mmCIF file of C-alpha atoms in Angstrom:
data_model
loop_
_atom_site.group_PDB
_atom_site.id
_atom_site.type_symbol
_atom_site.label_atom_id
_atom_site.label_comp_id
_atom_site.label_asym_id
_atom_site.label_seq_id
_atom_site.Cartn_x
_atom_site.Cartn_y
_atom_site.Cartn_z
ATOM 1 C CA UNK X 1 157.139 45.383 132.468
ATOM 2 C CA UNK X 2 158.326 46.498 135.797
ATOM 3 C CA UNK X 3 157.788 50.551 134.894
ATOM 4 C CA UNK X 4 161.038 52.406 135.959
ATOM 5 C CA UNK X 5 160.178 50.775 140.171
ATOM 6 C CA UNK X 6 158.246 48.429 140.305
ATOM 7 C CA UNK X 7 157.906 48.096 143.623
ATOM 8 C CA UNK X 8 156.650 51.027 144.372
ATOM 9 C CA UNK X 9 154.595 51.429 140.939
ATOM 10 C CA UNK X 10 150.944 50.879 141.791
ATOM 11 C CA UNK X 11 148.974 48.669 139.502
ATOM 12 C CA UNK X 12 146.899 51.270 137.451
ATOM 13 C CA UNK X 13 142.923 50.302 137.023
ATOM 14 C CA UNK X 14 144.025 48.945 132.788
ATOM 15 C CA UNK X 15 147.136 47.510 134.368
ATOM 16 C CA UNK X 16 148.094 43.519 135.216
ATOM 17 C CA UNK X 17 150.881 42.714 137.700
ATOM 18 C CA UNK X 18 152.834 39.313 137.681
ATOM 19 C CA UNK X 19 155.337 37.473 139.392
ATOM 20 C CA UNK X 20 158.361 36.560 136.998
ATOM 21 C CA UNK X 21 158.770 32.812 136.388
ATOM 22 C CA UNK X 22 160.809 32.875 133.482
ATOM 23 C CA UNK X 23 162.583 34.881 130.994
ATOM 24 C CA UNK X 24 164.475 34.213 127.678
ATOM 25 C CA UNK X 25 167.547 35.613 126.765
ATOM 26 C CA UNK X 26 167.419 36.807 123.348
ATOM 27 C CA UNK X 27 170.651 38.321 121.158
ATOM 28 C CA UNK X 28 168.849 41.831 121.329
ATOM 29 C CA UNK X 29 169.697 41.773 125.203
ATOM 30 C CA UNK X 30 173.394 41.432 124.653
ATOM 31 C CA UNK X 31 173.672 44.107 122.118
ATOM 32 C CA UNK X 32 171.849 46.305 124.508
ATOM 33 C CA UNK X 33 173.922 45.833 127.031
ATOM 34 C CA UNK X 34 176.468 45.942 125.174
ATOM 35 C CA UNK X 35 175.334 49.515 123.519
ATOM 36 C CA UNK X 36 176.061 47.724 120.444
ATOM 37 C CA UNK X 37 173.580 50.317 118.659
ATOM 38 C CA UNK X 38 174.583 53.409 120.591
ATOM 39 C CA UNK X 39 170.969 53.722 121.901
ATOM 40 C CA UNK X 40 171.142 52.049 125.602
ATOM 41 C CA UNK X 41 169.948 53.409 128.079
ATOM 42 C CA UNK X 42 171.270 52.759 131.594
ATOM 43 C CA UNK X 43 170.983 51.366 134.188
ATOM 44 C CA UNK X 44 169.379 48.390 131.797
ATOM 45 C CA UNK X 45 167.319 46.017 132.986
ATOM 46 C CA UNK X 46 167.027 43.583 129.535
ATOM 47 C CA UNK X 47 164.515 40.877 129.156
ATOM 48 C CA UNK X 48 161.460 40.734 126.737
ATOM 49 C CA UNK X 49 160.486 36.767 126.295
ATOM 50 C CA UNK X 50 158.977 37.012 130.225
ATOM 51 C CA UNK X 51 156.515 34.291 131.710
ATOM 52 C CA UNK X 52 154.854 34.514 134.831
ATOM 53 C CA UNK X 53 151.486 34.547 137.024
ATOM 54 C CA UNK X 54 149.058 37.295 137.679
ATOM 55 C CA UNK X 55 149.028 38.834 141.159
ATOM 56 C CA UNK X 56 147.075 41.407 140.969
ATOM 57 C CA UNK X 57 144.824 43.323 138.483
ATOM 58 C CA UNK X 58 143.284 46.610 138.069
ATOM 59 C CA UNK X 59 139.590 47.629 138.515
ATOM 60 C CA UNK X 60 139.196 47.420 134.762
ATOM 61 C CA UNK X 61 140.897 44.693 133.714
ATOM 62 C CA UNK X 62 139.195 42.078 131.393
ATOM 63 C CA UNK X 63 141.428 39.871 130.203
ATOM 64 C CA UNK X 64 142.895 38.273 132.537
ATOM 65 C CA UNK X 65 142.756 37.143 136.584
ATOM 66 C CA UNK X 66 144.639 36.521 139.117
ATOM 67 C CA UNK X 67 146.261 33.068 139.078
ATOM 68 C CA UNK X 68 146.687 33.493 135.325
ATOM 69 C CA UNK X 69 149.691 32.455 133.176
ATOM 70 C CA UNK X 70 150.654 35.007 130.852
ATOM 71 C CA UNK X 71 153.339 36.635 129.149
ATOM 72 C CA UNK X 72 155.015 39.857 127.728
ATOM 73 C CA UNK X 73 156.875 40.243 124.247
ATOM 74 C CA UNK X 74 159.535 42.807 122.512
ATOM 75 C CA UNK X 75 157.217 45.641 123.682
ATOM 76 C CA UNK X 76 154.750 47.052 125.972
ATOM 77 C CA UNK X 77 153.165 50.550 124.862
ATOM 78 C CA UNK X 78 151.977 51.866 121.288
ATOM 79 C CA UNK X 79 150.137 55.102 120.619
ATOM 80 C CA UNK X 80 147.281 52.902 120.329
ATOM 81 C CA UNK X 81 145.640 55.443 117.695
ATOM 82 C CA UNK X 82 147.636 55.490 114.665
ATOM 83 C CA UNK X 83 147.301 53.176 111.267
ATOM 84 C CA UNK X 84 149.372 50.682 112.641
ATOM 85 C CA UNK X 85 148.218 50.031 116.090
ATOM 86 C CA UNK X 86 144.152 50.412 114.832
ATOM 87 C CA UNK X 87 145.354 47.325 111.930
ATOM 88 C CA UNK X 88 146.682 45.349 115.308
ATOM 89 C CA UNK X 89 150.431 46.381 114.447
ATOM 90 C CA UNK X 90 151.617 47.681 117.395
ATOM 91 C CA UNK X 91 155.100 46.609 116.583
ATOM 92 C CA UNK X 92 155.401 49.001 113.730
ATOM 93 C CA UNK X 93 153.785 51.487 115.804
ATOM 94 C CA UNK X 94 156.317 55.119 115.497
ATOM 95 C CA UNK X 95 155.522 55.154 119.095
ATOM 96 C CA UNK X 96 156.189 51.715 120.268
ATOM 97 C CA UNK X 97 157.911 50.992 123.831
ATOM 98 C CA UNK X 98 160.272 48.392 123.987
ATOM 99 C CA UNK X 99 160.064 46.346 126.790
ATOM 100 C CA UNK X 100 163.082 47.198 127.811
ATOM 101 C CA UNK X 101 165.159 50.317 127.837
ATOM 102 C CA UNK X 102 162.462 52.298 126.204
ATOM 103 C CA UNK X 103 161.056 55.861 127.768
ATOM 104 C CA UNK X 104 157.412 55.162 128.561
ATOM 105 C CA UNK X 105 154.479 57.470 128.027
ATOM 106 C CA UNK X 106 155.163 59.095 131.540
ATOM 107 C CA UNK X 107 159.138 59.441 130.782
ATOM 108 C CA UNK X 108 160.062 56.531 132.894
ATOM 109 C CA UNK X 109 162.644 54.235 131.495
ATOM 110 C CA UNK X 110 160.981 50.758 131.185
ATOM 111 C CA UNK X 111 162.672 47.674 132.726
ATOM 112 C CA UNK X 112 162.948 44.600 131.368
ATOM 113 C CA UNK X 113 161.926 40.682 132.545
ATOM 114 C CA UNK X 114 165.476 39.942 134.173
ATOM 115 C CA UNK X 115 163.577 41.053 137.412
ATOM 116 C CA UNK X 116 161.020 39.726 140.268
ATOM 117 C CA UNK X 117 157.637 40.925 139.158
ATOM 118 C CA UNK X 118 156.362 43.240 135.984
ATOM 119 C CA UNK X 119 153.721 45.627 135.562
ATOM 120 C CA UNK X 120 151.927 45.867 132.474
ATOM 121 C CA UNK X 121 148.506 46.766 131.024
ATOM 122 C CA UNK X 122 146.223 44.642 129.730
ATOM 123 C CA UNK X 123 146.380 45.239 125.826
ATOM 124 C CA UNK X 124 150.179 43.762 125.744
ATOM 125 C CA UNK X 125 149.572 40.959 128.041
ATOM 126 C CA UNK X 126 149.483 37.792 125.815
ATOM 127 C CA UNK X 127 147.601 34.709 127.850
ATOM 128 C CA UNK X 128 149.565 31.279 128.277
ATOM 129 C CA UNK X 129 147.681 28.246 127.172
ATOM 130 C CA UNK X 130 147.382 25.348 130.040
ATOM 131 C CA UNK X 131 149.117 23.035 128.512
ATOM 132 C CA UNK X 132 152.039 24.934 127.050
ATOM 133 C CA UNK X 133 155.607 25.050 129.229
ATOM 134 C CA UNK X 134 156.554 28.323 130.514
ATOM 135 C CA UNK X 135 159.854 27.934 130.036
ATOM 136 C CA UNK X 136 159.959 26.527 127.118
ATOM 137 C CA UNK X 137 157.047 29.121 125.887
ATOM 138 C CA UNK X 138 159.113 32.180 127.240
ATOM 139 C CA UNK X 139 161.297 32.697 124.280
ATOM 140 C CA UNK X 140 158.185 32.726 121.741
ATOM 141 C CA UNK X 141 157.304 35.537 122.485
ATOM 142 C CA UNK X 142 160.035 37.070 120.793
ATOM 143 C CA UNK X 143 161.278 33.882 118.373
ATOM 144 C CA UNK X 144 158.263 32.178 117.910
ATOM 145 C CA UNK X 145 156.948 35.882 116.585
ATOM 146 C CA UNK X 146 159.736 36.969 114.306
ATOM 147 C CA UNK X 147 159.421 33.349 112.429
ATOM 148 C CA UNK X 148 155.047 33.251 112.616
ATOM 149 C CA UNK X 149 154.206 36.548 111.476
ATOM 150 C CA UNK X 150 156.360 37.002 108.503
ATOM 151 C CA UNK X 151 154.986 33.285 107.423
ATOM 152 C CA UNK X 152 151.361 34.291 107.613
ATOM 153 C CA UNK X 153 151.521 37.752 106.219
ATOM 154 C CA UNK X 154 153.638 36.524 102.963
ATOM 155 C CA UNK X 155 151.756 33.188 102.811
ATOM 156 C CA UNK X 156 155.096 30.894 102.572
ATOM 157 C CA UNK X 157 154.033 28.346 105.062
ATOM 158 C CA UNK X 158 150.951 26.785 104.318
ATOM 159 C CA UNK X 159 149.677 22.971 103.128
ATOM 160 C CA UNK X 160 151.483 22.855 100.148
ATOM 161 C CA UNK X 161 153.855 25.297 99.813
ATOM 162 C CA UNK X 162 157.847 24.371 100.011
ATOM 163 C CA UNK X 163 159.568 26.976 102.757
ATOM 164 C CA UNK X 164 163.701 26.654 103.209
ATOM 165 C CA UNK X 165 164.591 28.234 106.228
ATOM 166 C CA UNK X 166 168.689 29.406 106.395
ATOM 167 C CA UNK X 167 170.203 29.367 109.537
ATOM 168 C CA UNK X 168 168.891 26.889 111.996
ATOM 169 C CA UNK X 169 170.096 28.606 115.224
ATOM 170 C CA UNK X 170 167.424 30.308 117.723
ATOM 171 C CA UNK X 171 164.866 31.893 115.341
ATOM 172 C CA UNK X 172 165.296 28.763 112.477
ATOM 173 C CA UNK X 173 164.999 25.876 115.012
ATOM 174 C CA UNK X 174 161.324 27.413 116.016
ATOM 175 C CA UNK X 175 160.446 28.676 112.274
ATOM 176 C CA UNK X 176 160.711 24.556 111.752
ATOM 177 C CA UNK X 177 158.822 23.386 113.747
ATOM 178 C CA UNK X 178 156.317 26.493 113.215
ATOM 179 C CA UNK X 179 156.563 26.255 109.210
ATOM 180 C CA UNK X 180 155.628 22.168 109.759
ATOM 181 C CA UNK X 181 152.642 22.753 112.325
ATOM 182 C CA UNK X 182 150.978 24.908 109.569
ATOM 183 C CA UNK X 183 151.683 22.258 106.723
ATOM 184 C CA UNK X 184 154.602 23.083 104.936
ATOM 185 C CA UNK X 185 157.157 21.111 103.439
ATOM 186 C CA UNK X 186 160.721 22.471 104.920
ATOM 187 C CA UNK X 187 163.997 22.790 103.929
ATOM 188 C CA UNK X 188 166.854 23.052 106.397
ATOM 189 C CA UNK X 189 169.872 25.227 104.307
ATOM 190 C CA UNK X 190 172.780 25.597 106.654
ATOM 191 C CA UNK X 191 176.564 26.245 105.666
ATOM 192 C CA UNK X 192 177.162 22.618 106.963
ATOM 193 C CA UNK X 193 176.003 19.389 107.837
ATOM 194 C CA UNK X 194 176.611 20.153 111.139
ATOM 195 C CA UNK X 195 173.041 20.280 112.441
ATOM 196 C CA UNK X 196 171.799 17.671 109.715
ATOM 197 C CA UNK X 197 170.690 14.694 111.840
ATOM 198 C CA UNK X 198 169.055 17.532 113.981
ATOM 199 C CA UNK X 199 166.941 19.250 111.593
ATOM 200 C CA UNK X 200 165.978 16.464 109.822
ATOM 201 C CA UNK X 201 165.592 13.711 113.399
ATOM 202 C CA UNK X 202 164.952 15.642 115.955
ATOM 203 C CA UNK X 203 163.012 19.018 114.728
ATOM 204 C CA UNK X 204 161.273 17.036 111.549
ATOM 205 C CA UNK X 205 162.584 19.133 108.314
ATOM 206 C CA UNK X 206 161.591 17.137 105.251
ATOM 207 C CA UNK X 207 165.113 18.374 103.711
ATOM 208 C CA UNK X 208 168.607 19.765 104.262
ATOM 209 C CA UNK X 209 170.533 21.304 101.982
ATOM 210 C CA UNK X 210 174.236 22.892 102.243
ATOM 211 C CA UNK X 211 174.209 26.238 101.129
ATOM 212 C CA UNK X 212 178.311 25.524 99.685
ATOM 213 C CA UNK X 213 177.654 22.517 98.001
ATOM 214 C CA UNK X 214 177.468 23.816 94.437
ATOM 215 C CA UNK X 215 175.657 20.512 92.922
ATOM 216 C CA UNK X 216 172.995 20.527 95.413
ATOM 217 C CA UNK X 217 171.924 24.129 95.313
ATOM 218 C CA UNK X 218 171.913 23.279 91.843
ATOM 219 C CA UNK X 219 169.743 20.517 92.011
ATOM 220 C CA UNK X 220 167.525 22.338 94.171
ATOM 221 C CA UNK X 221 167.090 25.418 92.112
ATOM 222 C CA UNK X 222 163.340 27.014 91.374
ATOM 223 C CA UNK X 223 161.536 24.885 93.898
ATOM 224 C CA UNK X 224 160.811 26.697 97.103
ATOM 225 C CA UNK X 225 158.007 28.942 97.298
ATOM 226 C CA UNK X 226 159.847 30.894 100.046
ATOM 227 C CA UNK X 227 162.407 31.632 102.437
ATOM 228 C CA UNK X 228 162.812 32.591 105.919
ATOM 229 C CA UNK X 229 166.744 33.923 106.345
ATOM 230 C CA UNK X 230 167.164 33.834 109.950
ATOM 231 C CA UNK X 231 171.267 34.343 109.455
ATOM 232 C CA UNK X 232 172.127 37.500 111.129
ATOM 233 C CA UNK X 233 175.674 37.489 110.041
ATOM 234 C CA UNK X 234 176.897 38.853 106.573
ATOM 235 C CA UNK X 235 176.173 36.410 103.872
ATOM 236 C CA UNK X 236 175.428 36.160 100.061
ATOM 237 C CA UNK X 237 171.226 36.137 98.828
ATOM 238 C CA UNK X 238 172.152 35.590 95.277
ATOM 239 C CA UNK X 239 172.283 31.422 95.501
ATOM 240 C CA UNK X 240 169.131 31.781 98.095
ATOM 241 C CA UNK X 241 167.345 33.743 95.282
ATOM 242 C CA UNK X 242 168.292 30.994 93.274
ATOM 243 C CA UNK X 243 166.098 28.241 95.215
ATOM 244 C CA UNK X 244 163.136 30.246 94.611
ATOM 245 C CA UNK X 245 160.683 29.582 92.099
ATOM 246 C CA UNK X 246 159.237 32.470 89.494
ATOM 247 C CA UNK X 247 157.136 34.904 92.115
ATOM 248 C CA UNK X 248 159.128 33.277 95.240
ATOM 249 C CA UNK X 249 159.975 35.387 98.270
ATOM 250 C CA UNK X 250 162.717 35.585 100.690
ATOM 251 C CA UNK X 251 161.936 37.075 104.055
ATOM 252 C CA UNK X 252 164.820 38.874 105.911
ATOM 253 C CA UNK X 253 164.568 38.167 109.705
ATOM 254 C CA UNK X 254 168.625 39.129 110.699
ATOM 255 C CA UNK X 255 170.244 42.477 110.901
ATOM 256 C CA UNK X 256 173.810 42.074 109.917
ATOM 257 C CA UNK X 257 176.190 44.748 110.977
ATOM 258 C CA UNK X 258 177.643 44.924 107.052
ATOM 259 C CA UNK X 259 175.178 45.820 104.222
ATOM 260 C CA UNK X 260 174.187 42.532 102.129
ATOM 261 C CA UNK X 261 174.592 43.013 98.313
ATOM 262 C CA UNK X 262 171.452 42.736 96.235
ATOM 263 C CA UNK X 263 171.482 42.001 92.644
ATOM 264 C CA UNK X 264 168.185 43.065 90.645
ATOM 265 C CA UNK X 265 168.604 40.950 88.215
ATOM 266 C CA UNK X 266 167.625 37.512 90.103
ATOM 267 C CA UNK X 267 164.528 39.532 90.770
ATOM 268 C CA UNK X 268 163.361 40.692 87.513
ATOM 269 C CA UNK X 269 164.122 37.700 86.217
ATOM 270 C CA UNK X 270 161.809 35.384 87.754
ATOM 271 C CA UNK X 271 159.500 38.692 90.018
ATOM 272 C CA UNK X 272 160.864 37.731 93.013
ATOM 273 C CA UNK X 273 160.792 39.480 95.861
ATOM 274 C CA UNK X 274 163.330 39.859 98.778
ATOM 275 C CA UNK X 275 161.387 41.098 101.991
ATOM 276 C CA UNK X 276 162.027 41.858 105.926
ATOM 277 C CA UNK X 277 159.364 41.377 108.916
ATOM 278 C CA UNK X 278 159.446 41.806 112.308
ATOM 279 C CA UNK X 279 157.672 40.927 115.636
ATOM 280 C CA UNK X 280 154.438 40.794 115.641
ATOM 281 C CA UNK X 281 151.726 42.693 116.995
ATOM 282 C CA UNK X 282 149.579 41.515 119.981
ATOM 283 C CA UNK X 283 147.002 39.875 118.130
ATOM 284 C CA UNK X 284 148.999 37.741 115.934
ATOM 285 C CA UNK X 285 151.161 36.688 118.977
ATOM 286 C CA UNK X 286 148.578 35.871 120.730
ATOM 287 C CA UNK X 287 147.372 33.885 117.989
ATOM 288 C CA UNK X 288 150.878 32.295 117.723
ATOM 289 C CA UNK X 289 150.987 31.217 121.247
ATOM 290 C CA UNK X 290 147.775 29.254 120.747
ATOM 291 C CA UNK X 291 148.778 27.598 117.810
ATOM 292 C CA UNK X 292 152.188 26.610 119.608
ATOM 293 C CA UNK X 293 149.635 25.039 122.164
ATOM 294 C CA UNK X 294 147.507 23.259 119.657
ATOM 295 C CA UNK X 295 150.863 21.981 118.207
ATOM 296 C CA UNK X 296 152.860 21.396 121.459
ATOM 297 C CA UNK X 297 155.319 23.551 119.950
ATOM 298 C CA UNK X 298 158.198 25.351 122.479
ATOM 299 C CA UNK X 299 162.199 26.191 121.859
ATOM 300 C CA UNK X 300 164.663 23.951 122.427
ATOM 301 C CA UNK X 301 166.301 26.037 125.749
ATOM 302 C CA UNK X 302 169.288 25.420 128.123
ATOM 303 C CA UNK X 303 167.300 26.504 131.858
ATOM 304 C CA UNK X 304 170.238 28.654 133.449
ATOM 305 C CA UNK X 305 170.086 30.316 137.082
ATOM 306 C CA UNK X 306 170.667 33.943 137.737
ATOM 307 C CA UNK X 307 174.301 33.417 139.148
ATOM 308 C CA UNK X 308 175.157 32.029 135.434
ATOM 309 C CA UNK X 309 173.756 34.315 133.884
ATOM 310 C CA UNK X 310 176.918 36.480 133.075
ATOM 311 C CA UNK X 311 178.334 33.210 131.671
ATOM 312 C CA UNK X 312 175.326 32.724 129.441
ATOM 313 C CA UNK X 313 175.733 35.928 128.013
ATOM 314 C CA UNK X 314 179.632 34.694 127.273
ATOM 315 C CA UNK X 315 178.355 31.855 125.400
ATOM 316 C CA UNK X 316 175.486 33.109 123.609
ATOM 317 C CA UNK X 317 178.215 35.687 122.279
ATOM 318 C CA UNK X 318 180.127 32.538 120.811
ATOM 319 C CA UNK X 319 177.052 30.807 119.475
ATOM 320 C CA UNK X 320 177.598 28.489 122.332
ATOM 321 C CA UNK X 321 173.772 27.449 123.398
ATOM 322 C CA UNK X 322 170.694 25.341 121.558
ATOM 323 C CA UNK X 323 169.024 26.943 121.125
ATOM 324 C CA UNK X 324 167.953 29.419 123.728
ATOM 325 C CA UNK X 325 169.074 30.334 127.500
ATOM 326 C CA UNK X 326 165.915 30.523 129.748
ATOM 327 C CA UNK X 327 166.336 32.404 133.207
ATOM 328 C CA UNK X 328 165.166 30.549 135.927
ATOM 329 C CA UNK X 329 163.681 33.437 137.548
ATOM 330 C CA UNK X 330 161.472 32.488 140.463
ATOM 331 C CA UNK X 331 163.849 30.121 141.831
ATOM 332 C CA UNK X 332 166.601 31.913 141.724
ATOM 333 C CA UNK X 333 166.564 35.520 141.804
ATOM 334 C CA UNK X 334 167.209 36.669 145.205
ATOM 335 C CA UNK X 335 164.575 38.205 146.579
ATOM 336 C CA UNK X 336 165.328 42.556 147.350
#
């Protein structure tokens, strides 16, 4: 985090200082600049998918050195005391700090990873494997946890099981390649066969199935175990509820700006369940960073410099990227 001013914020004895290298651009960031949710705070300062290397650490830091690679997710701060954070779910924490935007515990407003270097302490710090791309990386910390988390806690993806995954666009692309690293058989639904030879060529989906083609969602009925709905825009559950077989869930991952209808009866017909999730905590990122190094896994990204950056935003507002801008930080932020 770089903690209201960060360069004249001194690195605390639990806290870790690191130079930016990279940072994702994630949708969040435009509707916070955007006060899309009438809760922004300015000036803003977005940015929470942020790679770098340690410069400096405090007396009592443990978990990292200087030299390290590490990263920084959705959030920063918990309480650190209630259920949630003692069960290693910061992110549902009542108290939790958002990486960007967010009063800290001192009152500061917390500034995001579009900036030079970040201060943060140690418990959020997430450590980069060796062998996994930073760039690439950066935007799993916010992607690569939405998709991994709601996966592990529901037990969808898993030798075995059969996952569909609807919407392959920044969150769907990862939850594919994610959903196949832990041994699932995966289903590509889009509205299209747009993205066919992609999903099934390039990021290794077993299937693909379009969501309007009556005979095939008939033909596919009662055979997935679960569903990841990574569509954010308003859209009908009813035929996804129909792919699911008796005691199959469907995970929620979007926030559409209209209420989605729900019909019971889908669900008390075959005790399904219709879910949501959210990032994760530190823990389970950390543990999903490590399995994205086991598995070589990292987003599909488009590197852009900070001079483009205003035209990034333009396009990610069309749906005009694949699958994720990446800031080029270090190289081309100018230095203050």
């Amino acid at each position: 985090m770089s903690k209201a001013d960060c360069y004249s914020w001194a690195t605390l004895e639990d806290d870790v200082r690191f130079k930016v290298l990279y940072c994702g651009i994630c949708h969040t960031d435009l509707h916070f600049i955007k006060n899309d949710w009438g809760i922004s705070t300015y000036p803003f300062v977005p940015g929470h998918e942020i790679v770098g290397e340690v410069t400096e650490v405090g007396s009592k830091v443990t978990k990292v050195k200087v030299g390290d690679k590490v990263g920084v997710g959705y959030f920063l701060g918990s309480c650190r005391s209630c259920e949630n954070c003692s069960e290693g779910l910061e992110n549902y924490c009542p108290k939790v700090v958002l990486t960007s935007g967010a009063p800290y515990h001192d009152g500061t407003i917390t500034y995001g990873g579009y900036s030079n270097e970040m201060v943060c302490n140690e418990h959020f710090i997430i450590r980069f494997p060796e062998n996994l791309p930073l760039d690439g990386g950066a935007p799993l910390l916010c992607a690569g946890a939405t998709v991994y988390s709601p996966m592990k806690y529901y037990g969808i993806a898993k030798p075995g099981s059969h996952i569909g995954i609807n919407g392959l666009g920044g969150l769907g692309h990862v939850a594919v390649k994610f959903a196949k690293a832990l041994g699932a058989k995966v289903t590509v639904i889009s509205t299209s066969d747009r993205k066919k030879d992609e999903a099934l060529n390039h990021l290794g989906a077993d299937a693909f199935l379009i969501s309007r083609n009556v005979e095939d969602m008939k033909a596919a009925a009662g055979t997935m175990d679960g569903i990841l709905d990574c569509v954010s825009a308003k859209h009908p559950l009813v035929p996804l509820l129909g792919l699911l077989k008796s005691h199959g869930k469907l995970v929620t991952l979007g926030v559409p700006a209209q209420p989605l209808e729900l019909p019971l009866a889908p669900l008390v017909v075959g005790r399904k369940l219709v879910g949501g999730s959210n990032v994760a905590g530190v823990a389970e990122t950390q543990e999903m960073i490590d399995v994205a190094g086991k598995h070589n896994i990292t987003a599909d990204i488009e590197l852009v410099s900070m001079e483009d950056l205003n035209t990034a935003m333009e396009r990610l507002a069309k749906g005009d990227v694949r699958y994720r801008f990446v800031i080029d930080v270090a190289n081309t932020l100018k230095a203050p």
